[in-house]
Every structure is written in C-alpha cells, then in structure tokens.
Short mmCIF file of C-alpha atoms in Angstrom, two decimals:
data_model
loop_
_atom_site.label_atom_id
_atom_site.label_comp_id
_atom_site.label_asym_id
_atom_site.label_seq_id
_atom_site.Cartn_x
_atom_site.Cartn_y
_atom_site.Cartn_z
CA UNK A 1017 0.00 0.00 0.00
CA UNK A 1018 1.71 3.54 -1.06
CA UNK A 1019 0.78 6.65 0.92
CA UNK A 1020 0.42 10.05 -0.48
CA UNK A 1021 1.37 13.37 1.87
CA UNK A 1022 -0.24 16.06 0.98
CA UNK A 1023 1.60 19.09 -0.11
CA UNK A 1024 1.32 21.33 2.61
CA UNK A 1025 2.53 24.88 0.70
CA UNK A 1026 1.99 25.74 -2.01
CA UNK A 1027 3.94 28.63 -4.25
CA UNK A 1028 2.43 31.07 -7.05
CA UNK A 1029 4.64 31.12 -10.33
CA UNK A 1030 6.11 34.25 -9.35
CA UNK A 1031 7.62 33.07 -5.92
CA UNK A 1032 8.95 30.19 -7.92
CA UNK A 1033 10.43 32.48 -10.24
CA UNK A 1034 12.03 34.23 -7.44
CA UNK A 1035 13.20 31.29 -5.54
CA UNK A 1036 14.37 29.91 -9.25
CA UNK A 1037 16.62 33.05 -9.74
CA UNK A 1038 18.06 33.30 -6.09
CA UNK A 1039 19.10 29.67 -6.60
CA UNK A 1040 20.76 30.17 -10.02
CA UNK A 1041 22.92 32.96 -8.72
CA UNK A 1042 26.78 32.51 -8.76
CA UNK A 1043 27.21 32.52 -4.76
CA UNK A 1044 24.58 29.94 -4.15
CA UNK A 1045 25.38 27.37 -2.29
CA UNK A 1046 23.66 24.35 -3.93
CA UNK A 1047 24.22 22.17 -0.60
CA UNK A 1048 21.25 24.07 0.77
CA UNK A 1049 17.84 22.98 0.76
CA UNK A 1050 14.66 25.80 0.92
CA UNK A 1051 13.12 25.75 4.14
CA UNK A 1052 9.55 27.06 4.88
CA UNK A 1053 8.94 26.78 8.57
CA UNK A 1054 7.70 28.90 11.42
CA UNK A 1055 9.23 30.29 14.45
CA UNK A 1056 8.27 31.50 17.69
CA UNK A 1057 8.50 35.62 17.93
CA UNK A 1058 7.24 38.33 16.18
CA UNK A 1059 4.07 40.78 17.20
CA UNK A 1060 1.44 38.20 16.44
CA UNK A 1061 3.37 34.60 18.47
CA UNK A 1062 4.88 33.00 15.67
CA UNK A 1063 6.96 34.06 12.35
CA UNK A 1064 7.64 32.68 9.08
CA UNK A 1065 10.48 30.92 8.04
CA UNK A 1066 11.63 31.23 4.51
CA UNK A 1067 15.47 30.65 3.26
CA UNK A 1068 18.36 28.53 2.39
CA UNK A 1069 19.12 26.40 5.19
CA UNK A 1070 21.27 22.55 6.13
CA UNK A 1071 18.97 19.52 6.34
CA UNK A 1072 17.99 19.30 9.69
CA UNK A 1073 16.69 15.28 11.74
CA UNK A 1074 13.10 16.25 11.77
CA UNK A 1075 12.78 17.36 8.13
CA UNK A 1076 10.19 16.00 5.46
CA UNK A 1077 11.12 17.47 2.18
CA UNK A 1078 8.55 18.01 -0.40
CA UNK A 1079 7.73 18.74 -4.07
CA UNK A 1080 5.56 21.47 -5.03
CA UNK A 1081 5.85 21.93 -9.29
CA UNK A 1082 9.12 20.57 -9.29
CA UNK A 1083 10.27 22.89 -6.40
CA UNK A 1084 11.49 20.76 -3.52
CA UNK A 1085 11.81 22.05 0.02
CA UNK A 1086 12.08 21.14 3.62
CA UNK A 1087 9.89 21.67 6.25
CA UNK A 1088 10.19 20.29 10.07
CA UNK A 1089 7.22 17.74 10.48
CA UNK A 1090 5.94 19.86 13.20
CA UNK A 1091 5.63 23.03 11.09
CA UNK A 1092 2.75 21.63 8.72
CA UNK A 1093 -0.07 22.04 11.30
CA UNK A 1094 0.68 25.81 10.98
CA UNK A 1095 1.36 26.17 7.63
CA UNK A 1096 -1.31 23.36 5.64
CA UNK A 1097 -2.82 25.18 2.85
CA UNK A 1098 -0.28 28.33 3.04
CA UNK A 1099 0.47 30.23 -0.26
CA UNK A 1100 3.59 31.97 -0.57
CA UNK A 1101 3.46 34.65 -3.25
CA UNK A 1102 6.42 37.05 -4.40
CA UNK A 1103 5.35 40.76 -4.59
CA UNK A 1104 7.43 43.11 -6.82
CA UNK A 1105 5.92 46.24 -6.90
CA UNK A 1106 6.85 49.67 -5.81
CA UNK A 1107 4.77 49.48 -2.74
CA UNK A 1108 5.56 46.48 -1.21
CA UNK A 1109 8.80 43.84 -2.68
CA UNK A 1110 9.46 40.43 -1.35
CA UNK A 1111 7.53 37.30 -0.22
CA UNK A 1112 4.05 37.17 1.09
CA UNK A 1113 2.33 34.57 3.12
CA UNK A 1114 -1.85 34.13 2.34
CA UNK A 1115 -2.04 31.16 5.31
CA UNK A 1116 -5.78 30.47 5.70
CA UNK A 1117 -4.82 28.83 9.42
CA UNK A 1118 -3.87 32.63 10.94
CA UNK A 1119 -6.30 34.16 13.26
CA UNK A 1120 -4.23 36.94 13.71
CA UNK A 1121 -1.74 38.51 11.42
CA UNK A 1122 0.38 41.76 11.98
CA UNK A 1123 0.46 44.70 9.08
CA UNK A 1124 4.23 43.43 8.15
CA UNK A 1125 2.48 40.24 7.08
CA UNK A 1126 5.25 38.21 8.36
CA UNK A 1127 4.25 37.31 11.85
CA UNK A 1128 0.61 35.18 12.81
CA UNK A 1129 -1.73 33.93 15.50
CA UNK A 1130 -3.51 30.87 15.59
#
C-alpha cells in the first residue's frame, strides 16, 4: 500500500520564479535545501520561516511543481494550505504569506496567530 502526503505549501509562479533566480545565482550554495517553517517571535506569536538552510533530523522534504523544500514535520499544522506569493511592486517587494490557518496577522504580514 503507497501513501500520499499532501503538499502542505503551495507557491504562485512568481515566488517560484524568485526562488528559481536566487538559486541560479553565482554565490549559491547548492548544498542548501529551501526551508519554509515557522518560528516563535514576532508581534502576532509565531513568524515565518523562509530561506536557504542545512537539512535538519526532523525534516520532510517536499515537491511542489518541481520545487522541492524542507519543512520540520511539526511546522505543517501551521502552515497546511499556506500560499507563498512574491510581490514586486513599488509598494511592497518580497515574499508574502496568504495562510488560511492565521487568526491573527500583523500589518508586516510576516508574523501570525492561531
């Protein structure tokens, strides 16, 4: 019997692009995996985690569009059904977070409650 885990983040085709060109640059160090996590702090109880980082024990790595990443097993009941976006605009420029789990976000965006 084969198991299926769902996807638990899922990435518009502009933050793919982004993450796509960060990882083609000269200085990047291609023994790093993207991580997507969260971490306790910020105005709201808990920030995101978005960035290169080592593969860490408690890490599941998934596929999203041929995008892998890691995530620590522990992270996915705060982040299941969370779309990362990339914004490029002259008002607001990097990643954004639409997580539908957030009871509470703060106006940065990058720090929730649930």
């Amino acid at each position: 019997m084969e198991m299926t885990t769902a996807v638990p983040v899922s990435f518009t085709a502009g933050a793919l692009a982004e993450i796509h060109r960060l990882m083609s640059a000269p200085e990047f160090d291609i023994t790093q995996f993207l991580r997507v996590g969260v971490k306790g702090g910020g105005c709201s109880g808990l920030s995101y985690v978005l960035g290169f980082d080592d593969r860490q024990a408690d890490d599941v790595e998934f596929e999203f569009e041929g995008q892998s990443f890691i995530m620590n097993k522990s992270h996915a009941i705060y982040l299941m059904g969370m779309q990362i976006d990339w914004a490029n605009g002259l008002n607001a420029r990097g990643f954004t977070f639409n997580n539908p789990n957030a009871s509470k976000t703060c106006g940065c965006g990058t720090s929730f409650a649930v």
